[in-house]
mmCIF file of C-alpha atoms in Angstrom:
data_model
loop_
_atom_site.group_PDB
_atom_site.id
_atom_site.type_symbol
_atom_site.label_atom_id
_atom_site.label_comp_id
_atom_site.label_asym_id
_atom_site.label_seq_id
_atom_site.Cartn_x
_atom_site.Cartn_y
_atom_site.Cartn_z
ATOM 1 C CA UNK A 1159 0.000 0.000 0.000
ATOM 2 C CA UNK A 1160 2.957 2.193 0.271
ATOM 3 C CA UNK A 1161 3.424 2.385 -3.713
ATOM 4 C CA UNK A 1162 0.375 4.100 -3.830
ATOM 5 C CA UNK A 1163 0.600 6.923 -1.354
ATOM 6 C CA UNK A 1164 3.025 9.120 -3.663
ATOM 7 C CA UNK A 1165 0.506 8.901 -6.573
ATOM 8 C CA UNK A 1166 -2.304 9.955 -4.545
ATOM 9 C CA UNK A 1167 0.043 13.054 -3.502
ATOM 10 C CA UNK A 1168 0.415 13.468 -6.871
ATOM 11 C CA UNK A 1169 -2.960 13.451 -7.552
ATOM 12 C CA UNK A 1170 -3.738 15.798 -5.128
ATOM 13 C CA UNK A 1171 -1.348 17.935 -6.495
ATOM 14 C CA UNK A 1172 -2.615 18.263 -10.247
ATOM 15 C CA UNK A 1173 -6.432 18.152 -9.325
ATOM 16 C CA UNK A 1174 -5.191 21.394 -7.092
ATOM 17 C CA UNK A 1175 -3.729 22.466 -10.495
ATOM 18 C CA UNK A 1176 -6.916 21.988 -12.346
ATOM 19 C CA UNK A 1177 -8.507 24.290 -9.743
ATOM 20 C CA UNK A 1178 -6.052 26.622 -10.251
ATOM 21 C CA UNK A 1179 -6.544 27.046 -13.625
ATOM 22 C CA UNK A 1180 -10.613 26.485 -13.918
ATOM 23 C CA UNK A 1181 -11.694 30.555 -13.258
ATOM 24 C CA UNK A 1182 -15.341 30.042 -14.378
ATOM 25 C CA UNK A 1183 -17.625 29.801 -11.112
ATOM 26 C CA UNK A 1184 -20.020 27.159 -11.410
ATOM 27 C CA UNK A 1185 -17.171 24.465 -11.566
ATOM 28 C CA UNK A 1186 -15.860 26.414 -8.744
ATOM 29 C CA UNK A 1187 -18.519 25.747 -6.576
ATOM 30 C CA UNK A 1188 -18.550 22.144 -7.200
ATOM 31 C CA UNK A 1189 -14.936 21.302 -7.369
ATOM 32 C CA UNK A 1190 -14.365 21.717 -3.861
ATOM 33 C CA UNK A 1191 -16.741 18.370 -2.853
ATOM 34 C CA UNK A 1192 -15.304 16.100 -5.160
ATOM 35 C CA UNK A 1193 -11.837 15.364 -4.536
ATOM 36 C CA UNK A 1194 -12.324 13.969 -1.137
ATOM 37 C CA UNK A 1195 -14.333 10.740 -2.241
ATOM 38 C CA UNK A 1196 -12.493 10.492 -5.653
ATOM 39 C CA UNK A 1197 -9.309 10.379 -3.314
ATOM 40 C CA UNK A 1198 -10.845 7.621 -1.197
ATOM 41 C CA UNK A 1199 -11.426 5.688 -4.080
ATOM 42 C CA UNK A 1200 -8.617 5.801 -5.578
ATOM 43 C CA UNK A 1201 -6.880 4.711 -2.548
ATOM 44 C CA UNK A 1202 -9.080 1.507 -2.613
ATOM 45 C CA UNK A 1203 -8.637 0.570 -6.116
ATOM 46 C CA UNK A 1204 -5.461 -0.338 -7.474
ATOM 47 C CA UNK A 1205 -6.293 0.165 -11.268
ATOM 48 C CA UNK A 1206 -8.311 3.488 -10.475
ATOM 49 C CA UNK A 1207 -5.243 5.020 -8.800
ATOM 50 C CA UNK A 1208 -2.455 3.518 -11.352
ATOM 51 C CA UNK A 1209 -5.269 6.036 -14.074
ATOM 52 C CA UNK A 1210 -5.452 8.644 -12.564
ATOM 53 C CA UNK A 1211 -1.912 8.986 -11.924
ATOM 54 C CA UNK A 1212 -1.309 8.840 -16.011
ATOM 55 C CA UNK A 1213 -3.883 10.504 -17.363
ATOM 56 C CA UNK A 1214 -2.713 13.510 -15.287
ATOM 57 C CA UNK A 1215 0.315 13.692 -17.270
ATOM 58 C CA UNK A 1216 2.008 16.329 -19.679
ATOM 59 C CA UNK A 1217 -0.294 19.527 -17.739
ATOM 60 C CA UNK A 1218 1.536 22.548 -17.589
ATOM 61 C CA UNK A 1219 5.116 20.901 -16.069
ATOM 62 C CA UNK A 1220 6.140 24.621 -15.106
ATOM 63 C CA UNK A 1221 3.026 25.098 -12.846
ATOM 64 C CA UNK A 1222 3.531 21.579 -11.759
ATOM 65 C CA UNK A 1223 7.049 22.009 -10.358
ATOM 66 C CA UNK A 1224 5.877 25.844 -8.669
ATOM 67 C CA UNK A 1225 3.409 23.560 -6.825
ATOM 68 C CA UNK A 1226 5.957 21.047 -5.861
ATOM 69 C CA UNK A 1227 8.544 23.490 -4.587
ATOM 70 C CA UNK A 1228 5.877 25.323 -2.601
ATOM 71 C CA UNK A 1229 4.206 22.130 -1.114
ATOM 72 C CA UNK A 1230 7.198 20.483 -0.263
ATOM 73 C CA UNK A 1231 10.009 23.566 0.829
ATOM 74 C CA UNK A 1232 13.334 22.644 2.097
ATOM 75 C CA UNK A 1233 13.710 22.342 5.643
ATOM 76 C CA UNK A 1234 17.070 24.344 7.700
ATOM 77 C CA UNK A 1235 19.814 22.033 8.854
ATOM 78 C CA UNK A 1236 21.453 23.466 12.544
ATOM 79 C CA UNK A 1237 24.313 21.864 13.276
ATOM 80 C CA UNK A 1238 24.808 22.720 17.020
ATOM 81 C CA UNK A 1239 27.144 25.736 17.811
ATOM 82 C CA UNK A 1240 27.080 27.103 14.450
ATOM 83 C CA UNK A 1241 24.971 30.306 13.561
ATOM 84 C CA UNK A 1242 25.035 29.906 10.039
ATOM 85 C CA UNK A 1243 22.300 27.294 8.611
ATOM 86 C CA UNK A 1244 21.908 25.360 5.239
ATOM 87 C CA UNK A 1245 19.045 24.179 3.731
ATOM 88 C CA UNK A 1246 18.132 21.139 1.868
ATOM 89 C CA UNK A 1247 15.328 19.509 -0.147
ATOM 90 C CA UNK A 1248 13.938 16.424 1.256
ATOM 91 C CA UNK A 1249 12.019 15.971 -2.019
ATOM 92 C CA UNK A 1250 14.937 15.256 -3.434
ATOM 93 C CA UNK A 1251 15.991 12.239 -1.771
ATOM 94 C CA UNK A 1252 14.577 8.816 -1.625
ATOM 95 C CA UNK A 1253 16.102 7.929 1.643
ATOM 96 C CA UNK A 1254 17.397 8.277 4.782
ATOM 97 C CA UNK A 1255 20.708 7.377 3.487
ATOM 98 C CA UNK A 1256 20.849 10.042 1.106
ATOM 99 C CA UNK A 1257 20.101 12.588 3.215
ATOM 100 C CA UNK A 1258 23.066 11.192 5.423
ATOM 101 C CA UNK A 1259 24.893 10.953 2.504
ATOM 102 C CA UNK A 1260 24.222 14.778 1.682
ATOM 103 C CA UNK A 1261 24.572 15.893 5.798
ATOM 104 C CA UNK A 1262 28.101 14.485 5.640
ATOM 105 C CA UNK A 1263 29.164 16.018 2.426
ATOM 106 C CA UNK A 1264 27.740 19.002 4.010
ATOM 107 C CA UNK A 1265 29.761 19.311 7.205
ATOM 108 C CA UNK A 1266 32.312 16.644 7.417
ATOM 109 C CA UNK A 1267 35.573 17.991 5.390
ATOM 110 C CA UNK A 1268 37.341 15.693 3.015
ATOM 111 C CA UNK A 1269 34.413 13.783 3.362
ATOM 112 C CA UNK A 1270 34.804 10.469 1.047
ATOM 113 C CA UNK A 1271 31.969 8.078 0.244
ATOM 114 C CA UNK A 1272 31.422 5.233 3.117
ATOM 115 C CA UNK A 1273 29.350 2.022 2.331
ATOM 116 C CA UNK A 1274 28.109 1.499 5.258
ATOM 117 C CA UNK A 1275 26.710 5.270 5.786
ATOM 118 C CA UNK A 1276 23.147 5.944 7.867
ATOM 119 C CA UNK A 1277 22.475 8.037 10.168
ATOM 120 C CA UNK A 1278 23.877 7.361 13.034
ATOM 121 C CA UNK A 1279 27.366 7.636 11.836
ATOM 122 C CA UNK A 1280 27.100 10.429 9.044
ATOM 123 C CA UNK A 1281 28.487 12.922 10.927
ATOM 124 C CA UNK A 1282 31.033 11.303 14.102
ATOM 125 C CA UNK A 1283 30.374 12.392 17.543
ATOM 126 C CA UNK A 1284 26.459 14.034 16.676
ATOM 127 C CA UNK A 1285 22.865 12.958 16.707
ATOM 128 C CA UNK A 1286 20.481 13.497 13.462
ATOM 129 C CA UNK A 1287 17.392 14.977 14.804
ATOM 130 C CA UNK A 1288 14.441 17.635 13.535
ATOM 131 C CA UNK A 1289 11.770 19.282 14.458
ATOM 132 C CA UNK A 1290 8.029 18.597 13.698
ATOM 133 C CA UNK A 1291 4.967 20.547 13.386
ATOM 134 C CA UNK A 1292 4.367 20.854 16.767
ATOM 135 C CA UNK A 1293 7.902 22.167 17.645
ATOM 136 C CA UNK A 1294 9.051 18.494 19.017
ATOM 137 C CA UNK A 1295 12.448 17.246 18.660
ATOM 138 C CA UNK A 1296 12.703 14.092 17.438
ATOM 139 C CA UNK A 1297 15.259 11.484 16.204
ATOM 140 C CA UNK A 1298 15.243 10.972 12.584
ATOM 141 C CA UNK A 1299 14.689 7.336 11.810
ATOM 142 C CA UNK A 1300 11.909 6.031 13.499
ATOM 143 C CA UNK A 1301 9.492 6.997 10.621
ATOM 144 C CA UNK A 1302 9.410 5.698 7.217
ATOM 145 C CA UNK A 1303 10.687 7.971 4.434
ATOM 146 C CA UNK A 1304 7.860 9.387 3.109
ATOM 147 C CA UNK A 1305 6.164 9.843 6.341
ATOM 148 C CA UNK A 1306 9.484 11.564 7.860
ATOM 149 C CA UNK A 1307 9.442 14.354 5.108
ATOM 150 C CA UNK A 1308 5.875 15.126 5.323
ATOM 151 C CA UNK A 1309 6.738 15.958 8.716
ATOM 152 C CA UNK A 1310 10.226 17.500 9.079
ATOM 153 C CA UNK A 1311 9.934 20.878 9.038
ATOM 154 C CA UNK A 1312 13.745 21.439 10.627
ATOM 155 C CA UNK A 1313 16.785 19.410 10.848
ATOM 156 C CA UNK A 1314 18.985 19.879 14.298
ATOM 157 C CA UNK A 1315 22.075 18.166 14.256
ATOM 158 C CA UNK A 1316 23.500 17.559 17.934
ATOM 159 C CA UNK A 1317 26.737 16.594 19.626
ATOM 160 C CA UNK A 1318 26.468 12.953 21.278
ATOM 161 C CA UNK A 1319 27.371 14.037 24.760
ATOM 162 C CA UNK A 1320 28.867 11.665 27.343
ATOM 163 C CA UNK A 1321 25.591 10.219 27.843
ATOM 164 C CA UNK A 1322 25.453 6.211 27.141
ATOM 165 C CA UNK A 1323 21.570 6.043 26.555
ATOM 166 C CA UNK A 1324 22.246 8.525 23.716
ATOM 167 C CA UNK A 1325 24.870 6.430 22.040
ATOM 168 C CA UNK A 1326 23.171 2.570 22.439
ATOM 169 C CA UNK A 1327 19.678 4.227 20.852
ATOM 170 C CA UNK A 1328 21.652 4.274 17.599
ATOM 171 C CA UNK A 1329 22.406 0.583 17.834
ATOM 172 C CA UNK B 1061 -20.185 32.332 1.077
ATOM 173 C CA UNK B 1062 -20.613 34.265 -2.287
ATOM 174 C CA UNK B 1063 -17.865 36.635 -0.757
ATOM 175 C CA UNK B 1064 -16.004 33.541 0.456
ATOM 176 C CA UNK B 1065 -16.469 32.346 -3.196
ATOM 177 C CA UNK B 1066 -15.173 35.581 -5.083
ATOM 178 C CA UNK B 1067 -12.507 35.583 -2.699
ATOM 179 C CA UNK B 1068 -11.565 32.385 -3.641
ATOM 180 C CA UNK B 1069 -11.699 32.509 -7.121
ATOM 181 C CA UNK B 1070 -10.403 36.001 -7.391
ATOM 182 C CA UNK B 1071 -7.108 34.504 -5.282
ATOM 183 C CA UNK B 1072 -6.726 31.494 -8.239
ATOM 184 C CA UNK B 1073 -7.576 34.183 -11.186
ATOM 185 C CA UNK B 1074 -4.003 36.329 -9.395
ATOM 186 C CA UNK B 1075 -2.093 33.417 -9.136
ATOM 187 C CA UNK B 1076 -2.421 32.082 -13.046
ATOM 188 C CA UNK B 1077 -2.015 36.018 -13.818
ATOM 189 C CA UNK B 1078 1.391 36.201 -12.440
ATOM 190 C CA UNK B 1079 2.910 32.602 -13.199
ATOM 191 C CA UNK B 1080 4.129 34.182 -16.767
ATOM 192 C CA UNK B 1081 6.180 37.003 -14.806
ATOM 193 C CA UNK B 1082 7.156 34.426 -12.186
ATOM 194 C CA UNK B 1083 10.595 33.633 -14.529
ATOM 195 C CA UNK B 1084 11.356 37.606 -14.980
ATOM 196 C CA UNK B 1085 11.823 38.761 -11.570
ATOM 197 C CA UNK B 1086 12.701 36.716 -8.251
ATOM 198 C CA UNK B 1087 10.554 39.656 -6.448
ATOM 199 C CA UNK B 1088 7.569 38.021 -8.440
ATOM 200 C CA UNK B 1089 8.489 34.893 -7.849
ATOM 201 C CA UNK B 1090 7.986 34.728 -4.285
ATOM 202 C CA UNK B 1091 5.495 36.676 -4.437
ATOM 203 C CA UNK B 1092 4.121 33.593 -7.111
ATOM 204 C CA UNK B 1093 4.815 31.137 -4.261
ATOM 205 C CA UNK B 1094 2.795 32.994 -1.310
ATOM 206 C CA UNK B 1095 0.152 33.201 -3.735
ATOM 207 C CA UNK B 1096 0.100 29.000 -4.090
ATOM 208 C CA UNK B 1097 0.756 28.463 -0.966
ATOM 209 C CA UNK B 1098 -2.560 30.450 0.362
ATOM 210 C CA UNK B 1099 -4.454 28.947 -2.415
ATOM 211 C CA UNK B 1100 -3.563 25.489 -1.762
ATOM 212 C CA UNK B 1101 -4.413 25.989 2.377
ATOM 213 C CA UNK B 1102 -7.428 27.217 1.385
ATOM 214 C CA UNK B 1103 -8.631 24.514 -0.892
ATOM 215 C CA UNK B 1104 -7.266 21.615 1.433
ATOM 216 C CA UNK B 1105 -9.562 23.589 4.051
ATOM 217 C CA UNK B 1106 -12.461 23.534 2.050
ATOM 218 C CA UNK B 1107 -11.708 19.660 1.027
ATOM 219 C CA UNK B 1108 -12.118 18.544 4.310
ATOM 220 C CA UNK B 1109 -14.983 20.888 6.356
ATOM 221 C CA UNK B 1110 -18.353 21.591 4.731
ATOM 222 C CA UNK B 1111 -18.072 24.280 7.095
ATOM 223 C CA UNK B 1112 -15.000 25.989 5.411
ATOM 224 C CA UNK B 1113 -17.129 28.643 3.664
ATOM 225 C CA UNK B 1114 -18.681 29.487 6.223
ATOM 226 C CA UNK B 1115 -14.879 30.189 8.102
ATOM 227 C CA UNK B 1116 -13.650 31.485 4.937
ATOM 228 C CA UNK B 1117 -15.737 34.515 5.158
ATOM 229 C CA UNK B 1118 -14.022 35.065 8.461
ATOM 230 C CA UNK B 1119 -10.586 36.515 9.414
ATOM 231 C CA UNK B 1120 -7.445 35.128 7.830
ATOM 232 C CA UNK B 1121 -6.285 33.861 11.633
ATOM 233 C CA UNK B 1122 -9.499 31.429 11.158
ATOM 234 C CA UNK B 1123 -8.512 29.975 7.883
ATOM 235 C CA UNK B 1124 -5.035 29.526 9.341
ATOM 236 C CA UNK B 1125 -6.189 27.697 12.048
ATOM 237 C CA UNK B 1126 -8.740 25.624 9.987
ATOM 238 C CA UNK B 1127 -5.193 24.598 7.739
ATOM 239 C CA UNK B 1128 -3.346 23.277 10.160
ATOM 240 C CA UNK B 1129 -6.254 21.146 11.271
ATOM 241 C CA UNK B 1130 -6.229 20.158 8.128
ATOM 242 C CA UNK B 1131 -3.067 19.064 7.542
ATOM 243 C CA UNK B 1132 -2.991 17.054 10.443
ATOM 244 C CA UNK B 1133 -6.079 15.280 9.586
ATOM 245 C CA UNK B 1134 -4.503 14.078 6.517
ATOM 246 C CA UNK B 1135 -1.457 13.331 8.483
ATOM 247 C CA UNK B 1136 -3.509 11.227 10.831
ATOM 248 C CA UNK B 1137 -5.461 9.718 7.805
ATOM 249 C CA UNK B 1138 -2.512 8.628 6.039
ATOM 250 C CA UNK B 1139 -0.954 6.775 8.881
ATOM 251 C CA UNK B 1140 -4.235 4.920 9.426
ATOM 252 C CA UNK B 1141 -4.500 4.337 5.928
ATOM 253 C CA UNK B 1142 -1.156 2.508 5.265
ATOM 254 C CA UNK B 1143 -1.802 0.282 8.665
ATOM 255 C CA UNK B 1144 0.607 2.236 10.902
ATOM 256 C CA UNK B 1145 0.017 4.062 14.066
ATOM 257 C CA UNK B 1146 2.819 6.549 15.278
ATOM 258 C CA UNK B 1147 2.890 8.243 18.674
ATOM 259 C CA UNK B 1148 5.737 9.997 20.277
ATOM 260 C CA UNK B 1149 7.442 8.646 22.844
ATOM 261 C CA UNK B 1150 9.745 11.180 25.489
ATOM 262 C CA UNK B 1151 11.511 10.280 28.388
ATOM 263 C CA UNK B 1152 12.465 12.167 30.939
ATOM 264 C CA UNK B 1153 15.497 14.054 30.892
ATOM 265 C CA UNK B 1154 15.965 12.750 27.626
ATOM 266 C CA UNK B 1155 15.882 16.055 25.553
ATOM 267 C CA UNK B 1156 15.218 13.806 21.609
ATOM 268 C CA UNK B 1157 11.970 12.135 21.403
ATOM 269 C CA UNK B 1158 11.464 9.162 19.471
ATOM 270 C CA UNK B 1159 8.385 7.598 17.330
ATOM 271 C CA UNK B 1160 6.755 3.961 17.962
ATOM 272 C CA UNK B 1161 4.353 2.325 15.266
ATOM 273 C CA UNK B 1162 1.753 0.994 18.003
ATOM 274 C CA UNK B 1163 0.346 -1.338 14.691
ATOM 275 C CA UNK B 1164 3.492 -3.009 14.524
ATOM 276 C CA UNK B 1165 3.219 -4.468 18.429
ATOM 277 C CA UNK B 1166 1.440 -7.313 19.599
ATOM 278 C CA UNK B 1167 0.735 -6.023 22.709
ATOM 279 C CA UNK B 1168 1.453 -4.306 26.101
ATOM 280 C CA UNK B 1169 4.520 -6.405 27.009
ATOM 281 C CA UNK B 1170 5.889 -6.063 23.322
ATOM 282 C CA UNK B 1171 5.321 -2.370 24.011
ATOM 283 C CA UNK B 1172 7.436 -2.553 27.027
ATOM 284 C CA UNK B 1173 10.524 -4.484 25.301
ATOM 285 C CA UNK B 1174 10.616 -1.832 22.524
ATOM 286 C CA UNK B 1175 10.970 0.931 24.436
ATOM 287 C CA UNK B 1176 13.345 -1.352 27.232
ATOM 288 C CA UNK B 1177 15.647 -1.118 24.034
ATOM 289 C CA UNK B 1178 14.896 2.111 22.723
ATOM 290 C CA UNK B 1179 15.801 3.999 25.802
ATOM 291 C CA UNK B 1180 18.257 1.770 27.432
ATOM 292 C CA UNK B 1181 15.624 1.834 30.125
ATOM 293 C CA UNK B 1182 13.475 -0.647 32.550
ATOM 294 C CA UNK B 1183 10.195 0.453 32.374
ATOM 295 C CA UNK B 1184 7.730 -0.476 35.187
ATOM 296 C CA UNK B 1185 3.534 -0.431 33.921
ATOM 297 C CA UNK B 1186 0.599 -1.307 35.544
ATOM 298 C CA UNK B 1187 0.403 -4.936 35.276
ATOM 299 C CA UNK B 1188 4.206 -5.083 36.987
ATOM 300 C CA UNK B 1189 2.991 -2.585 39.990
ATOM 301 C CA UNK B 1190 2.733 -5.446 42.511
ATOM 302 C CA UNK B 1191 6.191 -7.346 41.459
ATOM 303 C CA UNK B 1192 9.841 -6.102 42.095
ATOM 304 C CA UNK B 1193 10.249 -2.295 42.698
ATOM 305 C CA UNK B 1194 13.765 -2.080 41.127
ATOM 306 C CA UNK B 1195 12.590 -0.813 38.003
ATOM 307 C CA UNK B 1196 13.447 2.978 37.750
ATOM 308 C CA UNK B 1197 10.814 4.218 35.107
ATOM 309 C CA UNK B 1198 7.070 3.975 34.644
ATOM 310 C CA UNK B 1199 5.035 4.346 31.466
ATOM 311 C CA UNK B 1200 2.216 7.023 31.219
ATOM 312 C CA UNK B 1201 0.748 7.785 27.965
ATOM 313 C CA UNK B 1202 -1.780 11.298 27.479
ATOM 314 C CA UNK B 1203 -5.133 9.872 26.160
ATOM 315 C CA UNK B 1204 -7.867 12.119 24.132
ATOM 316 C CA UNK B 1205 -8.064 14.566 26.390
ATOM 317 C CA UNK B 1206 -4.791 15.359 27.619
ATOM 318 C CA UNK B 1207 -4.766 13.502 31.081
ATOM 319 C CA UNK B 1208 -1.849 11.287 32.112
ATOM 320 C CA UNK B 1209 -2.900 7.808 32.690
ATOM 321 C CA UNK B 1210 -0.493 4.806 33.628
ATOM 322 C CA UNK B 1211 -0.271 2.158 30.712
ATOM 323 C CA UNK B 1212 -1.462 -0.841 30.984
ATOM 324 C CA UNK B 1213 -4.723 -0.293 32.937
ATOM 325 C CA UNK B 1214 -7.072 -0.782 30.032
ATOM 326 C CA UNK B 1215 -7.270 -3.718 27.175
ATOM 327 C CA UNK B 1216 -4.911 -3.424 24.764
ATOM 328 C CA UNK B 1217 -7.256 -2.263 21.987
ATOM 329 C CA UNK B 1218 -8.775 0.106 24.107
ATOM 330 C CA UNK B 1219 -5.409 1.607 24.692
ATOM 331 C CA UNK B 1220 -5.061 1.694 21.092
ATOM 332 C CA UNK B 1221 -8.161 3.861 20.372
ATOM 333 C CA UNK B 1222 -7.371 6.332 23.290
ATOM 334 C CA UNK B 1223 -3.382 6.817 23.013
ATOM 335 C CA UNK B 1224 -1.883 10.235 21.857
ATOM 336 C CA UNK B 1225 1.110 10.485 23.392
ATOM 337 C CA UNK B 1226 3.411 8.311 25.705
ATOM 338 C CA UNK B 1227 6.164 9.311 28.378
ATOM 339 C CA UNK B 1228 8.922 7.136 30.386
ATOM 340 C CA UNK B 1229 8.235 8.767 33.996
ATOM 341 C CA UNK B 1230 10.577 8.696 37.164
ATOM 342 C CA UNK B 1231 9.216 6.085 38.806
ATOM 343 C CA UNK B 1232 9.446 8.418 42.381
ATOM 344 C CA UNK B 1233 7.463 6.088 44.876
ATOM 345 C CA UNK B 1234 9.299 3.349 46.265
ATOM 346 C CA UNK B 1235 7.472 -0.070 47.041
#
């Protein structure tokens, strides 16, 4: 059920675009009602989703990819004692390991390519955590992918600290 | 609602106006992505309250409100859809939090052996009250409306349909 969760995003996203480009308002009126049981549905039907999906192709790509950057903005990385931030698109990676991937190119110098990168070792000695919508801090990993950047809205990067609960929760 | 409407319409009519500057000018451009990103609150509002014209008549602060409802509805709906349940879990004087998938246990004592590992921890709950005391921690979790109740107290399902929240405790009683 996973496969289908970033085509119904998708949908979402160009049946917002067909709003946005309808002006006339009786199709106004009605358009808000429908998407929530056409959504439903195509959640329950395999072949109704896989349509959708397609059939939706080849609308204005530049209007598209506005939507996409504004639904999905980066998120600020802190790393912990320095003021100035970075910022990076979660969209643009398909997993946790490429964001650690990208954290370490980002702050570890003369950083080469490790196999055996996650997490909990991208950056030696710190913690990969971020913030939800509700201002929590939270350590990144728990959730799957897709759930973890719908709800990321900040990345904090910490120091592991003397403290040996810290270090065995990464095990 | 016809205001609400002409609002609404009028917003959508701005935005396709001033995608073909949006490449021109970065000024524009931003100004381009506030537009969307108003639009698109309002029409995820609307998607999910039959009340939302009503609101949208009403003061910006309303509809602002009404979005972030929104958006975690569809955050809750999607976890429920794809058969997981996350909750956060914090323990105390452990400043990083940490997410369970309640679907994914079979129960209260699978519950406790999670979070055993997760925190390095070991975690006392109700159905352990009466046995050894040399357990440090106890496990509360906030339920619908916000009060602290020990775990374990209730069938597991029951748990399941009531749990918002969970928190490893100081266990500061001694047996």
């Amino acid at each position: 059920m996973n496969s289908f969760e970033p085509q119904s995003q998708d949908s979402l996203q160009r049946r917002f675009h067909q709003d946005n480009s309808t002006t006339q308002q009786p199709r106004d009126t009605t358009t808000p009602f429908i998407p929530k049981p056409a959504s439903k549905n195509h959640n329950n039907s395999n072949s109704s989703s896989g349509a959708a999906g397609r059939s939706f192709q080849g609308f204005g790509l530049n209007v598209e990819d506005d939507l996409v950057s504004s639904v999905v903005p980066p998120v600020t990385v802190v790393l912990e004692g320095r003021s100035i931030c970075q910022r990076i698109s979660l969209d643009k990676h398909g997993s946790y390991q490429s964001l650690a991937s990208a954290l370490r190119q980002m702050f570890v110098d003369g950083a080469d390519s490790t196999d055996d990168l996650d997490l909990s070792n991208a950056i030696p000695g710190h913690l990969i955590a971020y913030e939800d919508m509700e201002n929590d801090l939270l350590l990144a990993g728990d959730l799957t992918w897709k759930d973890f950047v719908r709800v990321a809205k900040r990345i904090r990067i910490l120091p592991v600290k003397g403290n040996t609960r810290q270090v065995k929760r990464n095990e | 609602m016809g205001r609400g409407r002409s609002s609404s319409s009028s917003s959508i009519e701005s935005s396709s106006k001033s995608n073909p500057f949006g490449a021109s000018s970065s000024t524009r451009n931003l100004s381009t992505d506030l537009r969307l990103g108003l639009s698109f609150g309002t029409s995820s509002g609307t998607q999910y309250f039959n009340g939302g014209y009503g609101y949208s008549v009403a003061a910006p602060a309303v509809e602002d409100a009404e979005y972030v409802a929104a958006v975690e509805e569809e955050e809750e709906n999607e976890c429920n859809s794809v058969g997981s349940f996350y909750v956060k879990v914090n323990m105390e004087g452990v400043p990083i939090g940490r997410k369970i998938d309640l679907m994914s246990l079979n129960g209260y004592r699978d519950l406790i052996r999670t979070l055993d590992f997760m925190f390095n921890a070991s975690i006392l709950w109700a159905e352990e009250e009466d046995m050894c005391n040399e357990k440090s921690h106890v496990l509360t979790y906030a339920d619908k409306e916000g009060d602290w109740m020990m775990v374990g107290d209730v069938p597991w399902e029951m748990f399941l349909s009531t749990v918002r929240r969970l928190k490893i405790s100081r266990a500061n009683y001694h047996y």
